mmCIF file with all atom_site columns, N, CA and C in Angstrom:
data_model
loop_
_atom_site.group_PDB
_atom_site.id
_atom_site.type_symbol
_atom_site.label_atom_id
_atom_site.label_alt_id
_atom_site.label_comp_id
_atom_site.label_asym_id
_atom_site.label_entity_id
_atom_site.label_seq_id
_atom_site.pdbx_PDB_ins_code
_atom_site.Cartn_x
_atom_site.Cartn_y
_atom_site.Cartn_z
_atom_site.occupancy
_atom_site.B_iso_or_equiv
_atom_site.pdbx_formal_charge
_atom_site.auth_seq_id
_atom_site.auth_comp_id
_atom_site.auth_asym_id
_atom_site.auth_atom_id
_atom_site.pdbx_PDB_model_num
ATOM 1   N N  . MET A 1 1  ? 71.085 -11.196 -131.741 1.00 0.00 ? 1  MET A N  1
ATOM 2   C CA . MET A 1 1  ? 72.250 -10.699 -132.621 1.00 0.00 ? 1  MET A CA 1
ATOM 3   C C  . MET A 1 1  ? 72.538 -9.537  -132.316 1.00 0.00 ? 1  MET A C  1
ATOM 4   N N  . ALA A 1 2  ? 73.702 -9.327  -131.764 1.00 0.00 ? 2  ALA A N  1
ATOM 5   C CA . ALA A 1 2  ? 74.071 -8.033  -131.916 1.00 0.00 ? 2  ALA A CA 1
ATOM 6   C C  . ALA A 1 2  ? 74.706 -7.442  -132.889 1.00 0.00 ? 2  ALA A C  1
ATOM 7   N N  . GLY A 1 3  ? 73.948 -5.861  -133.173 1.00 0.00 ? 3  GLY A N  1
ATOM 8   C CA . GLY A 1 3  ? 74.328 -4.484  -134.165 1.00 0.00 ? 3  GLY A CA 1
ATOM 9   C C  . GLY A 1 3  ? 75.776 -4.248  -133.660 1.00 0.00 ? 3  GLY A C  1
ATOM 10  N N  . ARG A 1 4  ? 75.663 -3.281  -134.993 1.00 0.00 ? 4  ARG A N  1
ATOM 11  C CA . ARG A 1 4  ? 77.090 -2.517  -135.119 1.00 0.00 ? 4  ARG A CA 1
ATOM 12  C C  . ARG A 1 4  ? 76.849 -1.462  -133.738 1.00 0.00 ? 4  ARG A C  1
ATOM 13  N N  . ARG A 1 5  ? 78.040 -0.867  -133.040 1.00 0.00 ? 5  ARG A N  1
ATOM 14  C CA . ARG A 1 5  ? 78.051 0.026   -131.986 1.00 0.00 ? 5  ARG A CA 1
ATOM 15  C C  . ARG A 1 5  ? 77.814 1.724   -132.646 1.00 0.00 ? 5  ARG A C  1
ATOM 16  N N  . GLU A 1 6  ? 77.047 2.063   -131.769 1.00 0.00 ? 6  GLU A N  1
ATOM 17  C CA . GLU A 1 6  ? 76.472 3.522   -132.443 1.00 0.00 ? 6  GLU A CA 1
ATOM 18  C C  . GLU A 1 6  ? 77.627 4.632   -132.601 1.00 0.00 ? 6  GLU A C  1
ATOM 19  N N  . MET A 1 7  ? 78.129 4.949   -133.209 1.00 0.00 ? 7  MET A N  1
ATOM 20  C CA . MET A 1 7  ? 78.961 5.957   -133.485 1.00 0.00 ? 7  MET A CA 1
ATOM 21  C C  . MET A 1 7  ? 78.614 7.440   -132.627 1.00 0.00 ? 7  MET A C  1
ATOM 22  N N  . PRO A 1 8  ? 79.906 8.113   -131.953 1.00 0.00 ? 8  PRO A N  1
ATOM 23  C CA . PRO A 1 8  ? 79.451 9.416   -131.252 1.00 0.00 ? 8  PRO A CA 1
ATOM 24  C C  . PRO A 1 8  ? 79.035 10.106  -132.042 1.00 0.00 ? 8  PRO A C  1
ATOM 25  N N  . VAL A 1 9  ? 77.804 11.122  -131.608 1.00 0.00 ? 9  VAL A N  1
ATOM 26  C CA . VAL A 1 9  ? 76.878 12.056  -132.415 1.00 0.00 ? 9  VAL A CA 1
ATOM 27  C C  . VAL A 1 9  ? 77.495 13.629  -131.579 1.00 0.00 ? 9  VAL A C  1
ATOM 28  N N  . ASP A 1 10 ? 77.947 14.628  -132.120 1.00 0.00 ? 10 ASP A N  1
ATOM 29  C CA . ASP A 1 10 ? 78.040 16.080  -131.353 1.00 0.00 ? 10 ASP A CA 1
ATOM 30  C C  . ASP A 1 10 ? 77.122 16.475  -131.892 1.00 0.00 ? 10 ASP A C  1
ATOM 31  N N  . PRO A 1 11 ? 76.323 17.148  -131.077 1.00 0.00 ? 11 PRO A N  1
ATOM 32  C CA . PRO A 1 11 ? 74.828 17.858  -131.390 1.00 0.00 ? 11 PRO A CA 1
ATOM 33  C C  . PRO A 1 11 ? 75.330 19.502  -131.862 1.00 0.00 ? 11 PRO A C  1
ATOM 34  N N  . ALA A 1 12 ? 76.737 19.650  -131.322 1.00 0.00 ? 12 ALA A N  1
ATOM 35  C CA . ALA A 1 12 ? 76.831 21.039  -131.954 1.00 0.00 ? 12 ALA A CA 1
ATOM 36  C C  . ALA A 1 12 ? 77.515 21.073  -133.707 1.00 0.00 ? 12 ALA A C  1
ATOM 37  N N  . ALA A 1 13 ? 77.696 19.718  -133.920 1.00 0.00 ? 13 ALA A N  1
ATOM 38  C CA . ALA A 1 13 ? 78.280 19.912  -135.462 1.00 0.00 ? 13 ALA A CA 1
ATOM 39  C C  . ALA A 1 13 ? 77.241 20.466  -136.175 1.00 0.00 ? 13 ALA A C  1
ATOM 40  N N  . GLY A 1 14 ? 75.700 20.791  -136.030 1.00 0.00 ? 14 GLY A N  1
ATOM 41  C CA . GLY A 1 14 ? 75.223 21.037  -136.966 1.00 0.00 ? 14 GLY A CA 1
ATOM 42  C C  . GLY A 1 14 ? 73.712 20.374  -136.796 1.00 0.00 ? 14 GLY A C  1
ATOM 43  N N  . PRO A 1 15 ? 72.409 20.755  -137.386 1.00 0.00 ? 15 PRO A N  1
ATOM 44  C CA . PRO A 1 15 ? 71.167 20.483  -137.080 1.00 0.00 ? 15 PRO A CA 1
ATOM 45  C C  . PRO A 1 15 ? 71.083 18.985  -137.634 1.00 0.00 ? 15 PRO A C  1
ATOM 46  N N  . VAL A 1 16 ? 71.685 18.185  -138.237 1.00 0.00 ? 16 VAL A N  1
ATOM 47  C CA . VAL A 1 16 ? 71.097 16.633  -138.652 1.00 0.00 ? 16 VAL A CA 1
ATOM 48  C C  . VAL A 1 16 ? 71.883 15.740  -137.165 1.00 0.00 ? 16 VAL A C  1
ATOM 49  N N  . GLN A 1 17 ? 72.961 16.306  -136.439 1.00 0.00 ? 17 GLN A N  1
ATOM 50  C CA . GLN A 1 17 ? 73.845 15.863  -135.512 1.00 0.00 ? 17 GLN A CA 1
ATOM 51  C C  . GLN A 1 17 ? 72.866 16.221  -134.400 1.00 0.00 ? 17 GLN A C  1
ATOM 52  N N  . ARG A 1 18 ? 72.383 17.358  -134.563 1.00 0.00 ? 18 ARG A N  1
ATOM 53  C CA . ARG A 1 18 ? 71.929 17.572  -133.332 1.00 0.00 ? 18 ARG A CA 1
ATOM 54  C C  . ARG A 1 18 ? 70.384 16.808  -132.912 1.00 0.00 ? 18 ARG A C  1
ATOM 55  N N  . PHE A 1 19 ? 69.786 16.726  -133.983 1.00 0.00 ? 19 PHE A N  1
ATOM 56  C CA . PHE A 1 19 ? 68.562 16.307  -134.616 1.00 0.00 ? 19 PHE A CA 1
ATOM 57  C C  . PHE A 1 19 ? 68.658 14.295  -133.904 1.00 0.00 ? 19 PHE A C  1
ATOM 58  N N  . ALA A 1 20 ? 70.104 13.843  -134.610 1.00 0.00 ? 20 ALA A N  1
ATOM 59  C CA . ALA A 1 20 ? 69.950 12.515  -134.130 1.00 0.00 ? 20 ALA A CA 1
ATOM 60  C C  . ALA A 1 20 ? 70.669 12.301  -132.636 1.00 0.00 ? 20 ALA A C  1
ATOM 61  N N  . SER A 1 21 ? 71.050 13.307  -132.090 1.00 0.00 ? 21 SER A N  1
ATOM 62  C CA . SER A 1 21 ? 71.516 13.362  -130.898 1.00 0.00 ? 21 SER A CA 1
ATOM 63  C C  . SER A 1 21 ? 70.263 13.112  -129.773 1.00 0.00 ? 21 SER A C  1
ATOM 64  N N  . GLU A 1 22 ? 69.479 13.624  -130.150 1.00 0.00 ? 22 GLU A N  1
ATOM 65  C CA . GLU A 1 22 ? 67.928 14.087  -129.514 1.00 0.00 ? 22 GLU A CA 1
ATOM 66  C C  . GLU A 1 22 ? 67.048 12.610  -129.562 1.00 0.00 ? 22 GLU A C  1
ATOM 67  N N  . LEU A 1 23 ? 67.077 12.328  -130.928 1.00 0.00 ? 23 LEU A N  1
ATOM 68  C CA . LEU A 1 23 ? 66.435 11.081  -131.094 1.00 0.00 ? 23 LEU A CA 1
ATOM 69  C C  . LEU A 1 23 ? 67.094 9.874   -130.216 1.00 0.00 ? 23 LEU A C  1
ATOM 70  N N  . ARG A 1 24 ? 68.352 9.947   -130.051 1.00 0.00 ? 24 ARG A N  1
ATOM 71  C CA . ARG A 1 24 ? 68.735 8.645   -129.002 1.00 0.00 ? 24 ARG A CA 1
ATOM 72  C C  . ARG A 1 24 ? 68.698 9.015   -127.825 1.00 0.00 ? 24 ARG A C  1
ATOM 73  N N  . ALA A 1 25 ? 68.710 10.357  -127.284 1.00 0.00 ? 25 ALA A N  1
ATOM 74  C CA . ALA A 1 25 ? 68.132 10.413  -126.192 1.00 0.00 ? 25 ALA A CA 1
ATOM 75  C C  . ALA A 1 25 ? 66.857 10.317  -126.004 1.00 0.00 ? 25 ALA A C  1
ATOM 76  N N  . LEU A 1 26 ? 65.988 10.342  -126.632 1.00 0.00 ? 26 LEU A N  1
ATOM 77  C CA . LEU A 1 26 ? 64.584 9.540   -126.582 1.00 0.00 ? 26 LEU A CA 1
ATOM 78  C C  . LEU A 1 26 ? 64.415 8.479   -126.134 1.00 0.00 ? 26 LEU A C  1
ATOM 79  N N  . ARG A 1 27 ? 65.659 7.544   -127.143 1.00 0.00 ? 27 ARG A N  1
ATOM 80  C CA . ARG A 1 27 ? 65.094 6.167   -127.430 1.00 0.00 ? 27 ARG A CA 1
ATOM 81  C C  . ARG A 1 27 ? 65.855 5.777   -125.771 1.00 0.00 ? 27 ARG A C  1
ATOM 82  N N  . ALA A 1 28 ? 66.959 6.498   -125.640 1.00 0.00 ? 28 ALA A N  1
ATOM 83  C CA . ALA A 1 28 ? 67.309 6.021   -123.906 1.00 0.00 ? 28 ALA A CA 1
ATOM 84  C C  . ALA A 1 28 ? 66.345 6.011   -122.790 1.00 0.00 ? 28 ALA A C  1
ATOM 85  N N  . GLN A 1 29 ? 65.658 7.294   -123.085 1.00 0.00 ? 29 GLN A N  1
ATOM 86  C CA . GLN A 1 29 ? 64.199 7.389   -122.097 1.00 0.00 ? 29 GLN A CA 1
ATOM 87  C C  . GLN A 1 29 ? 63.587 6.287   -122.073 1.00 0.00 ? 29 GLN A C  1
ATOM 88  N N  . THR A 1 30 ? 63.113 5.450   -123.236 1.00 0.00 ? 30 THR A N  1
ATOM 89  C CA . THR A 1 30 ? 62.129 4.578   -123.244 1.00 0.00 ? 30 THR A CA 1
ATOM 90  C C  . THR A 1 30 ? 62.797 3.285   -122.887 1.00 0.00 ? 30 THR A C  1
ATOM 91  N N  . GLY A 1 31 ? 63.921 3.348   -122.248 1.00 0.00 ? 31 GLY A N  1
ATOM 92  C CA . GLY A 1 31 ? 64.751 1.888   -121.770 1.00 0.00 ? 31 GLY A CA 1
ATOM 93  C C  . GLY A 1 31 ? 65.603 1.761   -122.811 1.00 0.00 ? 31 GLY A C  1
ATOM 94  N N  . GLY A 1 32 ? 66.284 2.467   -123.777 1.00 0.00 ? 32 GLY A N  1
ATOM 95  C CA . GLY A 1 32 ? 67.009 1.824   -124.687 1.00 0.00 ? 32 GLY A CA 1
ATOM 96  C C  . GLY A 1 32 ? 66.256 0.688   -125.817 1.00 0.00 ? 32 GLY A C  1
ATOM 97  N N  . MET A 1 33 ? 65.071 0.868   -126.109 1.00 0.00 ? 33 MET A N  1
ATOM 98  C CA . MET A 1 33 ? 64.637 -0.008  -127.124 1.00 0.00 ? 33 MET A CA 1
ATOM 99  C C  . MET A 1 33 ? 65.387 -0.161  -128.090 1.00 0.00 ? 33 MET A C  1
ATOM 100 N N  . THR A 1 34 ? 65.791 -1.372  -128.828 1.00 0.00 ? 34 THR A N  1
ATOM 101 C CA . THR A 1 34 ? 66.602 -1.461  -129.710 1.00 0.00 ? 34 THR A CA 1
ATOM 102 C C  . THR A 1 34 ? 65.904 -1.181  -131.384 1.00 0.00 ? 34 THR A C  1
ATOM 103 N N  . TYR A 1 35 ? 66.564 -0.964  -132.292 1.00 0.00 ? 35 TYR A N  1
ATOM 104 C CA . TYR A 1 35 ? 65.984 -0.385  -133.598 1.00 0.00 ? 35 TYR A CA 1
ATOM 105 C C  . TYR A 1 35 ? 65.404 -1.562  -134.288 1.00 0.00 ? 35 TYR A C  1
ATOM 106 N N  . ARG A 1 36 ? 65.409 -2.711  -133.909 1.00 0.00 ? 36 ARG A N  1
ATOM 107 C CA . ARG A 1 36 ? 65.002 -3.950  -134.332 1.00 0.00 ? 36 ARG A CA 1
ATOM 108 C C  . ARG A 1 36 ? 63.632 -4.185  -133.630 1.00 0.00 ? 36 ARG A C  1
ATOM 109 N N  . SER A 1 37 ? 63.392 -3.879  -132.631 1.00 0.00 ? 37 SER A N  1
ATOM 110 C CA . SER A 1 37 ? 62.284 -3.663  -132.012 1.00 0.00 ? 37 SER A CA 1
ATOM 111 C C  . SER A 1 37 ? 61.533 -2.649  -132.030 1.00 0.00 ? 37 SER A C  1
ATOM 112 N N  . MET A 1 38 ? 62.126 -1.509  -132.283 1.00 0.00 ? 38 MET A N  1
ATOM 113 C CA . MET A 1 38 ? 61.168 -0.146  -132.976 1.00 0.00 ? 38 MET A CA 1
ATOM 114 C C  . MET A 1 38 ? 60.916 -0.706  -134.180 1.00 0.00 ? 38 MET A C  1
ATOM 115 N N  . ALA A 1 39 ? 61.365 -1.323  -135.226 1.00 0.00 ? 39 ALA A N  1
ATOM 116 C CA . ALA A 1 39 ? 60.937 -1.572  -136.427 1.00 0.00 ? 39 ALA A CA 1
ATOM 117 C C  . ALA A 1 39 ? 59.944 -2.461  -136.445 1.00 0.00 ? 39 ALA A C  1
ATOM 118 N N  . GLN A 1 40 ? 59.908 -3.551  -135.713 1.00 0.00 ? 40 GLN A N  1
ATOM 119 C CA . GLN A 1 40 ? 58.487 -4.441  -135.528 1.00 0.00 ? 40 GLN A CA 1
ATOM 120 C C  . GLN A 1 40 ? 57.319 -3.733  -135.128 1.00 0.00 ? 40 GLN A C  1
ATOM 121 N N  . ARG A 1 41 ? 57.669 -2.822  -133.761 1.00 0.00 ? 41 ARG A N  1
ATOM 122 C CA . ARG A 1 41 ? 56.199 -1.941  -133.634 1.00 0.00 ? 41 ARG A CA 1
ATOM 123 C C  . ARG A 1 41 ? 55.728 -1.564  -134.175 1.00 0.00 ? 41 ARG A C  1
ATOM 124 N N  . ALA A 1 42 ? 56.410 -0.819  -135.552 1.00 0.00 ? 42 ALA A N  1
ATOM 125 C CA . ALA A 1 42 ? 56.027 0.299   -136.505 1.00 0.00 ? 42 ALA A CA 1
ATOM 126 C C  . ALA A 1 42 ? 55.630 -0.300  -137.443 1.00 0.00 ? 42 ALA A C  1
ATOM 127 N N  . GLY A 1 43 ? 55.565 -1.911  -137.257 1.00 0.00 ? 43 GLY A N  1
ATOM 128 C CA . GLY A 1 43 ? 55.178 -2.284  -138.757 1.00 0.00 ? 43 GLY A CA 1
ATOM 129 C C  . GLY A 1 43 ? 56.180 -2.386  -139.623 1.00 0.00 ? 43 GLY A C  1
ATOM 130 N N  . TYR A 1 44 ? 57.384 -2.179  -139.772 1.00 0.00 ? 44 TYR A N  1
ATOM 131 C CA . TYR A 1 44 ? 58.198 -2.204  -140.676 1.00 0.00 ? 44 TYR A CA 1
ATOM 132 C C  . TYR A 1 44 ? 59.404 -3.606  -140.651 1.00 0.00 ? 44 TYR A C  1
ATOM 133 N N  . SER A 1 45 ? 59.455 -4.184  -141.922 1.00 0.00 ? 45 SER A N  1
ATOM 134 C CA . SER A 1 45 ? 60.413 -4.917  -141.680 1.00 0.00 ? 45 SER A CA 1
ATOM 135 C C  . SER A 1 45 ? 61.920 -4.547  -141.494 1.00 0.00 ? 45 SER A C  1
ATOM 136 N N  . VAL A 1 46 ? 62.207 -5.620  -140.774 1.00 0.00 ? 46 VAL A N  1
ATOM 137 C CA . VAL A 1 46 ? 63.867 -5.056  -140.975 1.00 0.00 ? 46 VAL A CA 1
ATOM 138 C C  . VAL A 1 46 ? 64.796 -5.155  -141.896 1.00 0.00 ? 46 VAL A C  1
ATOM 139 N N  . SER A 1 47 ? 65.763 -4.660  -141.987 1.00 0.00 ? 47 SER A N  1
ATOM 140 C CA . SER A 1 47 ? 67.001 -5.011  -143.381 1.00 0.00 ? 47 SER A CA 1
ATOM 141 C C  . SER A 1 47 ? 67.534 -6.633  -142.987 1.00 0.00 ? 47 SER A C  1
ATOM 142 N N  . PRO A 1 48 ? 68.163 -7.583  -143.616 1.00 0.00 ? 48 PRO A N  1
ATOM 143 C CA . PRO A 1 48 ? 68.766 -8.188  -143.488 1.00 0.00 ? 48 PRO A CA 1
ATOM 144 C C  . PRO A 1 48 ? 70.264 -8.072  -143.413 1.00 0.00 ? 48 PRO A C  1
ATOM 145 N N  . THR A 1 49 ? 70.737 -8.625  -142.180 1.00 0.00 ? 49 THR A N  1
ATOM 146 C CA . THR A 1 49 ? 72.662 -8.205  -142.341 1.00 0.00 ? 49 THR A CA 1
ATOM 147 C C  . THR A 1 49 ? 73.103 -8.938  -143.138 1.00 0.00 ? 49 THR A C  1
ATOM 148 N N  . THR A 1 50 ? 73.884 -8.134  -144.112 1.00 0.00 ? 50 THR A N  1
ATOM 149 C CA . THR A 1 50 ? 74.928 -9.037  -145.103 1.00 0.00 ? 50 THR A CA 1
ATOM 150 C C  . THR A 1 50 ? 76.307 -8.885  -144.906 1.00 0.00 ? 50 THR A C  1
ATOM 151 N N  . THR A 1 51 ? 76.760 -9.693  -144.858 1.00 0.00 ? 51 THR A N  1
ATOM 152 C CA . THR A 1 51 ? 78.731 -9.830  -144.513 1.00 0.00 ? 51 THR A CA 1
ATOM 153 C C  . THR A 1 51 ? 79.275 -10.030 -145.762 1.00 0.00 ? 51 THR A C  1
ATOM 154 N N  . PRO A 1 52 ? 80.119 -9.267  -146.075 1.00 0.00 ? 52 PRO A N  1
ATOM 155 C CA . PRO A 1 52 ? 81.092 -9.051  -147.464 1.00 0.00 ? 52 PRO A CA 1
ATOM 156 C C  . PRO A 1 52 ? 81.834 -10.022 -147.658 1.00 0.00 ? 52 PRO A C  1
#
């Protein structure tokens, strides 16, 4: 199942955007682990996808 595409984040736009950018960089360093995979490894359930 494919998720939605990530929107670009401008790290110069503020502290939250910089933090998000740094988290994405860390995720890329791990080989681009999916959010679903990270949730499973952390012991969290994945939210069900709903369509309107």
